[in-house]
Coordinates of C-alpha atoms in Angstrom, one line a residue:
X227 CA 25.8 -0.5 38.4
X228 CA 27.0 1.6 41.5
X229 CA 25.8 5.3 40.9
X230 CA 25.3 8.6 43.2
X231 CA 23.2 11.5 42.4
X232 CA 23.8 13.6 39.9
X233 CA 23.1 17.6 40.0
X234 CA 21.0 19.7 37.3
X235 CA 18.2 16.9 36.7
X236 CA 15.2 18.4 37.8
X237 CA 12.5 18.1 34.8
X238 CA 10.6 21.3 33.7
X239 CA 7.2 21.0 32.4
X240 CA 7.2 17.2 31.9
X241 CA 10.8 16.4 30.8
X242 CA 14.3 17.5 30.5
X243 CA 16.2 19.5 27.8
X244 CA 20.0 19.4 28.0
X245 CA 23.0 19.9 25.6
X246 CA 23.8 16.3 24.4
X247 CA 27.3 16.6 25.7
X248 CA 25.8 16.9 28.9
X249 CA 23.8 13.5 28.3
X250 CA 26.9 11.8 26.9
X251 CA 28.8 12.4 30.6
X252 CA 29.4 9.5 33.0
X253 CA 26.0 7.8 33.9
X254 CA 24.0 11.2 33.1
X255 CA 21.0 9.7 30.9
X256 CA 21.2 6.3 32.5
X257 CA 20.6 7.9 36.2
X258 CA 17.5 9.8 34.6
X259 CA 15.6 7.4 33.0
X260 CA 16.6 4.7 36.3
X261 CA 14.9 7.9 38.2
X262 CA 11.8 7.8 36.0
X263 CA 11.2 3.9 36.5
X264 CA 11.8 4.4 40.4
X265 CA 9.4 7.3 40.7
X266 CA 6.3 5.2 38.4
X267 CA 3.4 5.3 41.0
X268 CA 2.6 1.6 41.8
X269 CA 5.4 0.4 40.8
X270 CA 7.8 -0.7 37.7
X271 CA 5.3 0.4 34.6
X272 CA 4.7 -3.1 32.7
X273 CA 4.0 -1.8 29.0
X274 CA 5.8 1.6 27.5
X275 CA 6.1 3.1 24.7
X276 CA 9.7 4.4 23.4
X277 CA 10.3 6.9 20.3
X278 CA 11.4 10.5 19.6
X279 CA 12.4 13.0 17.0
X280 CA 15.4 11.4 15.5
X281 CA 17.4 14.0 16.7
X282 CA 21.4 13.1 17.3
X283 CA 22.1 10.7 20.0
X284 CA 18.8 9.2 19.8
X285 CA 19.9 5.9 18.4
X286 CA 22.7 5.7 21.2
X287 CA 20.2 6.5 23.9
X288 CA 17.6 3.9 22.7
X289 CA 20.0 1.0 23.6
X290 CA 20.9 2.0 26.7
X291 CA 17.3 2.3 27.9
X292 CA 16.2 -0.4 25.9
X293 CA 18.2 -2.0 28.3
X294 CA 17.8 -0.3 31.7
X295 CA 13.8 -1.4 31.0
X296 CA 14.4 -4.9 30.4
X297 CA 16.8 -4.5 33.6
X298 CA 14.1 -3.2 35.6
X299 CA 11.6 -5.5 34.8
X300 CA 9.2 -4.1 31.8
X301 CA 7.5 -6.4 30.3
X302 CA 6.4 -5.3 26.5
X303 CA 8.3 -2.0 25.3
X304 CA 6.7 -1.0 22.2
X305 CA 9.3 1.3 19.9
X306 CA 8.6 3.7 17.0
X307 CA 10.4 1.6 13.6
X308 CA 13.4 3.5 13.4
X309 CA 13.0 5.1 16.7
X310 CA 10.8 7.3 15.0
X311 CA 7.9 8.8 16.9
X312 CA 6.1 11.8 16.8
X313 CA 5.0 13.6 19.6
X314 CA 1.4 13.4 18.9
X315 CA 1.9 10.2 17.3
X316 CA 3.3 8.8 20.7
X317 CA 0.3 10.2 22.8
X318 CA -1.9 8.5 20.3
X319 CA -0.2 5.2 20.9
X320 CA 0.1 4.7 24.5
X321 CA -3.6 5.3 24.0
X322 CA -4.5 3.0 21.9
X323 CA -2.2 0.0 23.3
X324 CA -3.5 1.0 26.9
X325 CA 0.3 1.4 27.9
X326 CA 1.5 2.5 31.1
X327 CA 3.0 5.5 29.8
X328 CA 6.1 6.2 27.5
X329 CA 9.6 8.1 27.5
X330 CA 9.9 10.5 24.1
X331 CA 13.2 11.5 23.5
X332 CA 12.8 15.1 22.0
X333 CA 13.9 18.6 23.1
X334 CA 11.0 19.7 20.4
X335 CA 11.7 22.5 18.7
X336 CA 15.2 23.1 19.9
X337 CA 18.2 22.3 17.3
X338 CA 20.1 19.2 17.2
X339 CA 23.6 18.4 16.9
X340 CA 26.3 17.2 18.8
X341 CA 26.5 20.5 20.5
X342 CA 22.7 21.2 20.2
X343 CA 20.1 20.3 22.5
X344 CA 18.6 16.7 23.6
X345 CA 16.0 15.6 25.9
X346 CA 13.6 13.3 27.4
X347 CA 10.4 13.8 28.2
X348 CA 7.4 11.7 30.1
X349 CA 3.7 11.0 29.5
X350 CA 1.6 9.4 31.7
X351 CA -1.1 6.1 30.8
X352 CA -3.8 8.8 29.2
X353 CA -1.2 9.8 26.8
X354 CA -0.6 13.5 28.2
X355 CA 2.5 15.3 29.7
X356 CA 3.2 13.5 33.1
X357 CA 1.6 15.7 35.9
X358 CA 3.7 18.0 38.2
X359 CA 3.5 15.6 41.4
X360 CA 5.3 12.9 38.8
X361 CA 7.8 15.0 37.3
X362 CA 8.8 15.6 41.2
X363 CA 8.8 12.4 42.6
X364 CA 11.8 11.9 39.8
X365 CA 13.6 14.9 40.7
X366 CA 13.4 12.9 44.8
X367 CA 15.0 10.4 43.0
X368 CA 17.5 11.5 40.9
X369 CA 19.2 12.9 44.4
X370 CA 18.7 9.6 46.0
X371 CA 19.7 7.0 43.3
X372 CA 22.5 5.0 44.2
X373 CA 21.7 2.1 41.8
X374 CA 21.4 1.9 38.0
X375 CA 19.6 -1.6 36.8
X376 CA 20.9 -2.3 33.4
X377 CA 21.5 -5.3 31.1
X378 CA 24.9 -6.5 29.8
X379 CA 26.1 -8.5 26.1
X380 CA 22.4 -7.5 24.8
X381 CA 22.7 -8.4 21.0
X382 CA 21.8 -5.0 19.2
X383 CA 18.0 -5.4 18.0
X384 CA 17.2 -4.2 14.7
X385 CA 15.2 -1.1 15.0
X386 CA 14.4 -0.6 11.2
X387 CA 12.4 -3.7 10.9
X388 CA 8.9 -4.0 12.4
X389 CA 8.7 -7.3 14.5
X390 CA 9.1 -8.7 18.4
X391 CA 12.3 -9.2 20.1
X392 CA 13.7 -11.0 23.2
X393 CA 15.8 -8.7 25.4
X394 CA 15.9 -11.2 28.5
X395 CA 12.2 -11.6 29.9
X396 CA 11.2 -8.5 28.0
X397 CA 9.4 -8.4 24.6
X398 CA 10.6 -5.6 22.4
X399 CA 7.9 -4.4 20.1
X400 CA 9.1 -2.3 16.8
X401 CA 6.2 -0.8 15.4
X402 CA 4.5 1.3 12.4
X403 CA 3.6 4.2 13.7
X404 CA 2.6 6.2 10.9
X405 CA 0.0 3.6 10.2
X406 CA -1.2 4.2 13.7
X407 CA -1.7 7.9 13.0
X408 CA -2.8 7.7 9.5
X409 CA -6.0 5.7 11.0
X410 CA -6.0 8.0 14.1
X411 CA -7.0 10.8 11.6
X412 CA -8.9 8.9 9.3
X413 CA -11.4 8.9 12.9
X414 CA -11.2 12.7 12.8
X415 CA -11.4 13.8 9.2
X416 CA -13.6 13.1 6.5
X417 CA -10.9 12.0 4.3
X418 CA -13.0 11.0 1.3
X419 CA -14.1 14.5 0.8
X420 CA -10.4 15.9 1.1
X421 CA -9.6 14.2 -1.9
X422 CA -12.8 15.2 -3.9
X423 CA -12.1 18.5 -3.0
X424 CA -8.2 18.0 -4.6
X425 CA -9.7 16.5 -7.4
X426 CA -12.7 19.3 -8.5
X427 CA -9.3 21.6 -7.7
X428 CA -6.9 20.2 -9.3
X429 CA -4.6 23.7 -9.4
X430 CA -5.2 24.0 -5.5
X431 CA -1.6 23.1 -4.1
X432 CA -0.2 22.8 -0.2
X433 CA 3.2 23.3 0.2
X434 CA 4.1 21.7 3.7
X435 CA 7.9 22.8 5.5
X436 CA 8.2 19.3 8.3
X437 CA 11.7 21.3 8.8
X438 CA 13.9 17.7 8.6
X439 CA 11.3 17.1 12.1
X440 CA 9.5 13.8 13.0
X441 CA 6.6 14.6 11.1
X442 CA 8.0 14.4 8.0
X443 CA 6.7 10.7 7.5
X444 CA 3.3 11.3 8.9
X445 CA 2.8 14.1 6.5
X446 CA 3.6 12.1 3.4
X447 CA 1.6 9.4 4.1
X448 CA -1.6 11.6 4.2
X449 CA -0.8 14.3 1.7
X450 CA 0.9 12.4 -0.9
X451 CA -0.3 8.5 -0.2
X452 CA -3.8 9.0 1.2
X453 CA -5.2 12.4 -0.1
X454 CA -3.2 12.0 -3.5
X455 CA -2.9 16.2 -3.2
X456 CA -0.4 15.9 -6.7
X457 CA 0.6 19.8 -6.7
X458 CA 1.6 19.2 -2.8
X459 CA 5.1 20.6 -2.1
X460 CA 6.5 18.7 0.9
X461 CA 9.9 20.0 2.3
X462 CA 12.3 18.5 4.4
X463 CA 10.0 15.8 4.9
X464 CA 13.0 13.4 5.7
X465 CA 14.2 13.5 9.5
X466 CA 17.8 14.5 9.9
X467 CA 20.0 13.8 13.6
X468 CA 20.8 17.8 13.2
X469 CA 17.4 18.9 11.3
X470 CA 19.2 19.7 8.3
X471 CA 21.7 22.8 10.3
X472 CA 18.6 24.2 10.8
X473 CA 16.4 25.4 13.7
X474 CA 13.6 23.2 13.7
X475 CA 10.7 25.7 14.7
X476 CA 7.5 26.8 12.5
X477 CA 7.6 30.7 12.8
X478 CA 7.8 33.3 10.4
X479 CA 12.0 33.7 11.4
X480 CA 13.1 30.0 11.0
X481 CA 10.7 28.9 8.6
X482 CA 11.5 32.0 6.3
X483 CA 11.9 30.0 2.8
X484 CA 8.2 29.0 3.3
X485 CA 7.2 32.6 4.2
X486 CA 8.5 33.7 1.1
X487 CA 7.1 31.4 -0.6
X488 CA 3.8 32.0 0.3
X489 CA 4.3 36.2 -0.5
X490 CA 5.0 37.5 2.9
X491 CA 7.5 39.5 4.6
X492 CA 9.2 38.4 7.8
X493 CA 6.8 40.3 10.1
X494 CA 4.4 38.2 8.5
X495 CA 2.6 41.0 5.9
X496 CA 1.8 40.2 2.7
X497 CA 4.7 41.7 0.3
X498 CA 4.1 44.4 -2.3
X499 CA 3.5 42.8 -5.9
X500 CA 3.9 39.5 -4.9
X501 CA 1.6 37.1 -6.7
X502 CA 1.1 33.2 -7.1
X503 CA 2.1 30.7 -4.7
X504 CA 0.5 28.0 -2.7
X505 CA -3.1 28.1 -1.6
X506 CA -2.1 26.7 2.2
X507 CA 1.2 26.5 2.9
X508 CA 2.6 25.0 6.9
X509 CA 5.5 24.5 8.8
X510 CA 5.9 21.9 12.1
X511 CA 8.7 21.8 14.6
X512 CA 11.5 19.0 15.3
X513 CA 9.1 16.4 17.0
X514 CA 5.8 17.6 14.8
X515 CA 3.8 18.8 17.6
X516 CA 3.6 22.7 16.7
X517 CA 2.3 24.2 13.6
X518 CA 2.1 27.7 11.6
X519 CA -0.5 28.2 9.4
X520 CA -0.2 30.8 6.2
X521 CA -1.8 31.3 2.8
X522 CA -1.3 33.9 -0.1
X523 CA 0.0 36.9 1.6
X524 CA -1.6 35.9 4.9
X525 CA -0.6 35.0 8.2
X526 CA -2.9 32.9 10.6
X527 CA -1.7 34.0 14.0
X528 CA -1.7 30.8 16.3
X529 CA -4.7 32.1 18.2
X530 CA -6.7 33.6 15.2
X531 CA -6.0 29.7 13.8
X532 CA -7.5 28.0 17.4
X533 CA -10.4 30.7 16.7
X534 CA -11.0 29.7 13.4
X535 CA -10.8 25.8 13.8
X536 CA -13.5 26.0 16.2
X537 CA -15.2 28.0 14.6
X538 CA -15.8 25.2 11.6
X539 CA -15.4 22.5 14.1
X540 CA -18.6 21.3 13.7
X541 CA -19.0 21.2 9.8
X542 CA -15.3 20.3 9.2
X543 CA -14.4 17.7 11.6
X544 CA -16.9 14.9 11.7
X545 CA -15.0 13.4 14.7
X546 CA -16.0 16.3 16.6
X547 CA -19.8 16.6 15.1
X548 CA -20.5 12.9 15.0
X549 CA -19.8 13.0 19.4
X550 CA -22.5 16.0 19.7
X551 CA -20.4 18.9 18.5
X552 CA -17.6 20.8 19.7
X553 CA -17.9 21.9 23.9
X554 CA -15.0 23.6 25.2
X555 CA -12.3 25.8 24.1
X556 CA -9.5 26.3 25.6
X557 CA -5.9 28.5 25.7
X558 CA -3.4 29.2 27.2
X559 CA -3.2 32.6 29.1
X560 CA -0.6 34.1 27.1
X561 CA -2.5 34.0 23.9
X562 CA -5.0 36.3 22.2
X563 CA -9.1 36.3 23.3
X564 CA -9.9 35.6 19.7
X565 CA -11.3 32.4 20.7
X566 CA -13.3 33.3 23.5
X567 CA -15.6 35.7 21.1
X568 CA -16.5 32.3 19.4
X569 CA -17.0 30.6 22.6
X570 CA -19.0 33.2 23.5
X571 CA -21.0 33.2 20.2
X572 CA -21.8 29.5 20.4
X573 CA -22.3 29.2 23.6
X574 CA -19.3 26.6 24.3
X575 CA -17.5 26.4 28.0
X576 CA -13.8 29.1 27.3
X577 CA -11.0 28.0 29.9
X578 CA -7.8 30.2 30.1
X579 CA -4.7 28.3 31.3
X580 CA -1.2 28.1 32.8
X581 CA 1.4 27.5 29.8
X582 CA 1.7 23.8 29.8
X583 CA -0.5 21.4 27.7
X584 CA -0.6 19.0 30.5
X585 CA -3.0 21.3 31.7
X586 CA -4.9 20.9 28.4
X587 CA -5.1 17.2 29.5
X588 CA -6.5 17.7 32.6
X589 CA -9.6 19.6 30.6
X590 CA -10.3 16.9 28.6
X591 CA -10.0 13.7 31.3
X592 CA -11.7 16.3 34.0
X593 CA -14.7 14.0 34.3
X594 CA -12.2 11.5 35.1
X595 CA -10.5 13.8 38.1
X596 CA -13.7 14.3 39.7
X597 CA -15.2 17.2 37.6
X598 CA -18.8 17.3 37.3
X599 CA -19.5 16.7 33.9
X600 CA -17.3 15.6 30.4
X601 CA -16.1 18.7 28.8
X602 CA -14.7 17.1 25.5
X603 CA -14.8 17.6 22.2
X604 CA -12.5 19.7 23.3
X605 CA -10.2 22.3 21.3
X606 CA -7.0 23.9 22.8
X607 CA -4.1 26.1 21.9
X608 CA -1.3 28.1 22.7
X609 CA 0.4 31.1 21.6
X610 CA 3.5 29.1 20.4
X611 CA 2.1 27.8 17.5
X612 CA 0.6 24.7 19.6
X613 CA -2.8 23.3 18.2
X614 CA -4.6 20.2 18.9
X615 CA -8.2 18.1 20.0
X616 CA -9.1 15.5 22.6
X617 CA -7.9 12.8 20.0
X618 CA -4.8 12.6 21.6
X619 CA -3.6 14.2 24.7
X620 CA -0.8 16.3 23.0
X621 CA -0.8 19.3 20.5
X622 CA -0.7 17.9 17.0
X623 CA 0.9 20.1 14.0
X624 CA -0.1 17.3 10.9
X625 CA -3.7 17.5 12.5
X626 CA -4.3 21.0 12.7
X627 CA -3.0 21.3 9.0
X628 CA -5.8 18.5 8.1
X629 CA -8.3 20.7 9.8
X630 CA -7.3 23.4 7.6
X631 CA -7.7 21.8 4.3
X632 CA -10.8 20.1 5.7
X633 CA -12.0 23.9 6.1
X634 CA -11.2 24.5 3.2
X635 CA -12.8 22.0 1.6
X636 CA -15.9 23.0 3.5
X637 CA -16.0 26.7 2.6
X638 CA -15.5 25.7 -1.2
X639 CA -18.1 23.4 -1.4
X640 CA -21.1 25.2 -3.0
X641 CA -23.8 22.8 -0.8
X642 CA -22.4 24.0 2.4
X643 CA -20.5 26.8 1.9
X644 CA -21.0 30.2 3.2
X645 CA -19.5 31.7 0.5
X646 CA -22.2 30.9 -2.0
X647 CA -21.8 34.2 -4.0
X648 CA -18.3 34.1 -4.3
X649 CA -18.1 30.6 -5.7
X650 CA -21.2 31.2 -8.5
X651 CA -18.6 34.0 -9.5
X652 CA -15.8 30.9 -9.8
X653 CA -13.8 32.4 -7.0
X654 CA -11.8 29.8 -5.2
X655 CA -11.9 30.4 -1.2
X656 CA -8.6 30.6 0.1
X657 CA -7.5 31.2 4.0
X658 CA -7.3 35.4 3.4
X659 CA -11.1 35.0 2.6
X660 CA -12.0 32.8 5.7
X661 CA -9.5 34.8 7.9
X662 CA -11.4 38.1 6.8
X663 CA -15.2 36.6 7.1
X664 CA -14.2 35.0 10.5
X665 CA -13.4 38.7 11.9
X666 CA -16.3 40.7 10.1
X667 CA -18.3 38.1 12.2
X668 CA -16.6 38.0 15.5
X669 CA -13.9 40.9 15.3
X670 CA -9.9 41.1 15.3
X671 CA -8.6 40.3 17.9
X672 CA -4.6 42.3 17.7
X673 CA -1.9 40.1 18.9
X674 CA 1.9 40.1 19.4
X675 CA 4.3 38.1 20.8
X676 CA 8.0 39.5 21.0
X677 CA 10.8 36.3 21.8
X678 CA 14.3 37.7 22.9
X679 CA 16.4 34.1 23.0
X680 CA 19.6 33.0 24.8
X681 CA 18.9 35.8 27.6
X682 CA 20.4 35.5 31.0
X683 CA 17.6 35.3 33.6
X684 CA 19.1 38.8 35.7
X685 CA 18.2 41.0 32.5
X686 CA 15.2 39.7 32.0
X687 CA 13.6 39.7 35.4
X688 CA 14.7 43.4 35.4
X689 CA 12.9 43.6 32.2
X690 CA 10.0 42.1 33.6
X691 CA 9.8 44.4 36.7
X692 CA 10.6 47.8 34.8
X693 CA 7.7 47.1 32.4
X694 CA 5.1 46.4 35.5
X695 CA 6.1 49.4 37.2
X696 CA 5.4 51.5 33.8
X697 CA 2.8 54.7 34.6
X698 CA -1.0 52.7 33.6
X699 CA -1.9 55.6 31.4
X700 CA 1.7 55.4 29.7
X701 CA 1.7 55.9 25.9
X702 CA 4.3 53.3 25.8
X703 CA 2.4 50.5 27.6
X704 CA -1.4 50.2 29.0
X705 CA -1.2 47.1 31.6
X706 CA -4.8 46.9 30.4
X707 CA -4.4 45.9 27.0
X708 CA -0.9 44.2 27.3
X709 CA 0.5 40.9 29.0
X710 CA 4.4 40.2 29.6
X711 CA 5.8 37.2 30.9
X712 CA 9.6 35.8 30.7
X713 CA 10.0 32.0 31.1
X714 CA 12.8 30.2 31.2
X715 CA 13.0 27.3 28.6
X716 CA 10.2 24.6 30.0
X717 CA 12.3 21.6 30.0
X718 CA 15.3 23.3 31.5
X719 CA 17.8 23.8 28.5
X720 CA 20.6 25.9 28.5
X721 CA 19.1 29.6 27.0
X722 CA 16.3 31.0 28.5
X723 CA 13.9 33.3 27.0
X724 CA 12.1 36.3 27.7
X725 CA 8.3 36.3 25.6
X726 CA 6.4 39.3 25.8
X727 CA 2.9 39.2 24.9
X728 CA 0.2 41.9 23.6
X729 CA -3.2 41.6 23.0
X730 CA -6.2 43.7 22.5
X731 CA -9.2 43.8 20.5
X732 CA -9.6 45.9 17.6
X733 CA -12.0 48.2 17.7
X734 CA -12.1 50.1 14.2
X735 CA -10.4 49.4 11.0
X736 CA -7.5 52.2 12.2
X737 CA -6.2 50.0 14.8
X738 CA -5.5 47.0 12.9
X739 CA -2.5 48.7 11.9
X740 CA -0.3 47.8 15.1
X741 CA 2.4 49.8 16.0
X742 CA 4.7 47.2 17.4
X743 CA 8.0 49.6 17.5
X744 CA 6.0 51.7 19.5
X745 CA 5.1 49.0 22.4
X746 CA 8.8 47.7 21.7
X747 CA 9.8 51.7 23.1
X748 CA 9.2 50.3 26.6
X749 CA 12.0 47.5 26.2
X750 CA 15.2 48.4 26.9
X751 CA 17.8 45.7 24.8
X752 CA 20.1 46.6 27.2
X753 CA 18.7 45.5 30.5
X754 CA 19.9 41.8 28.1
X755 CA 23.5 42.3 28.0

């Protein structure tokens, strides 16, 4: 089909996010995912892997690039059942089938609708966020495309029912993907000793929020079918097109029924009298790859929970310990320096990075880019509730949930357990016990991130550059002890949003209590409007 460029399709950090109307408009997807084929290095890839969220006008954007790859030449596409893929779940697939890469339709945790937000995103043959030099080369082509390969009178393939199909020359794979990443973590955990420890507690209960997101089904099959946790409480476990009305992000805002559940307040305190609830309770976004982490009346900040997880690495993930033990940390620069005292402790390599877990990637296949040695096992995270290992090349929210049951498992187990005197007293170790042992041992580290959304980029530049040109010894601000940044939505959706970060290390029991109005004094809501 006869095409000409189109503007406002240059990719942000390794896709791009648009409202679906946008995508529904002429030739608007079809020239974008021509423009990813034409920029592959070497060539038309030969084996991809397709899937997304679920989100609304998936199912109508799966045909028509089902048939713009059979068009160009592909020769095995391999599709989540359903369409259904997570995004670590994808990673983990186009590394186990040795694919070229793969095209996830997801605009994460960004609502869905028909006026919501839809996107596509690319990962390269190792699984990770395509580099920047690809993401490039397809913006060069998305301003030189004249030409859209497709196929017409393709007989609708049955995406609910795992088999192989014809489309022309090209074999269409539908596949199980949850089986994938139910054995994917089976090579991680110990998953044996997850369900002894629900059985010798049988009261312990999980309740798990997959927010009407993609890993809904992934989280079932492990707590439920394979861990048998039978006080589990799993929420919105069933993907919706439009999440459910809801906004599909694991925070202590939009994941507030959870919050409550577990006896906190929305600035994630824990509420006066409140008692009960779930032991471990957790949230993930719309395509599963973020997490929050929270148990009675206690909030695991995203870096405190990278902090912690490596901190039990070694005794609570055997596929880290069987490989040598746990090397490298690594975060990205916005978040706090809790896990740099543990680094630092343990003597493991502590990288700081750009936002972008593409740059994660690059870590953990750096023997492979001409590093001089193999930095993996490998831990990373980000401030925005992004958690994941070397096992895939992607953050993973079900995993890093695992990894905190499997430390829990760890610190109740009286053989192993650090916290021998507390269980000879019968005391059951929840995550307030292991969040307050973990900073007698290595300290607090005091952490705040502030998101204003839907902000026009003028008010918050002028945000940006008031607060750096704050007095250094201002009571309202100490550059020192405080990081801002403002970024505009990664993928390039329509809001933008302005994230300002503090962090500083406590240094007596006083400043744990942190006076966020205060910092807030030197943001002015009005520079916004």
């Amino acid at each position: 089909m006869a095409t000409k460029p189109i503007d406002g399709q240059m990719p942000g950090t390794s896709g791009l996010r648009k409202k679906v109307k946008v995508w529904q408009e002429g030739f608007f997807l079809h020239n974008f995912v021509q423009s990813i084929l034409d920029a592959w290095e070497g060539g038309t890839p030969k084996k991809l892997v397709l899937g997304g969220d679920g989100r609304y006008f998936s199912s109508e954007a799966i045909q028509e690039i089902i048939k713009i790859c059979a068009a160009n030449g592909v020769e095995e596409l391999y599709l989540g059942k359903g369409g259904l893929l997570s995004t670590p779940a994808a990673s983990g697939v186009i590394r186990r089938l040795e694919a070229d890469g793969g095209i996830v339709l997801t605009a994460s945790h960004n609502p869905g609708g028909p006026d919501e937000d839809f996107g596509i995103k690319f990962n390269n043959k190792n699984g990770a966020p395509a580099p920047e030099a690809f993401t490039d080369n397809v913006y060069k082509a998305t301003t030189k495309i004249t030409t859209v390969k497709t196929m017409e009178n393709v007989p609708v393939p049955d995406l609910d029912t795992v088999g192989t199909t014809d489309i022309g020359a090209m074999k269409l794979h539908v596949i199980e993907s949850v089986e994938d990443y139910v054995t994917l973590l089976k090579e991680q955990f110990d998953f044996g000793k997850l369900k002894a420890f629900a059985e010798s507690n049988p009261n312990f209960k999980l309740c798990f929020d997959a927010m009407h997101g993609a890993a809904g089904p992934y989280a079932k099959a492990i707590f439920e079918g394979e861990l048998g946790l039978a006080n589990a409480e799993l929420l919105r476990c069933d993907p919706l097109p439009d999440f459910g009305g809801s906004h599909p992000d694991p925070n202590l805002f939009y994941a507030a029924d959870l919050v409550e559940k577990m006896g906190l307040t929305g600035d994630g305190t824990a509420k006066a009298g409140a008692t009960g609830g779930p032991d471990l309770g957790a949230a993930s976004d719309g395509d599963g790859d973020r997490n929050m982490i929270l148990g009675k009346g206690c909030f695991v900040t995203p870096s405190d929970s990278l902090a912690v997880i490596a901190d039990w690495a070694d005794a609570a993930i055997p596929g880290i310990a069987k490989r040598g033990g746990l090397k490298t940390v690594a975060r990205s620069m916005p978040s706090s320096g809790a896990v740099d005292a543990v680094a630092a402790k343990k003597g493991m390599k502590c990288f700081a990075t750009p936002t972008g877990w593409k740059f994660f990637g690059n870590l953990m296949d750096a023997d492979q880019m001409g590093y001089k040695e193999d930095l993996t096992p490998l831990l990373c995270g980000e401030e925005s509730f992004g958690t994941g290992s070397d096992h895939v090349r992607e953050k993973d929210g079900v995993w890093a949930v695992v990894a905190w049951l499997s430390i829990l498992a760890e610190a109740n187990d009286p053989k192993t357990s650090p916290f021998k005197t507390e269980l000879e007293s019968g005391e059951f170790i929840g995550v307030k016990q292991v969040m307050e042992r973990h900073w007698q041992t290595y300290g607090r580290h005091l952490y705040s991130r502030w998101d204003f959304e839907g902000v026009g980029s003028d008010g918050a530049n002028a945000m940006v550059e008031r607060l750096r040109g704050l007095n250094a010894e201002s009571p309202e601000l100490n550059p020192a002890e405080a990081e801002a940044e403002t970024e505009a939505d990664p993928m390039g959706s329509f809001d933008e949003l302005l994230a300002l970060v503090f962090d500083s290390e406590a240094e007596s029991e006083a400043e744990e209590e942190v006076a966020e109005p205060e910092v807030l004094k030197a943001v002015n809501i009005e520079d916004f409007r």
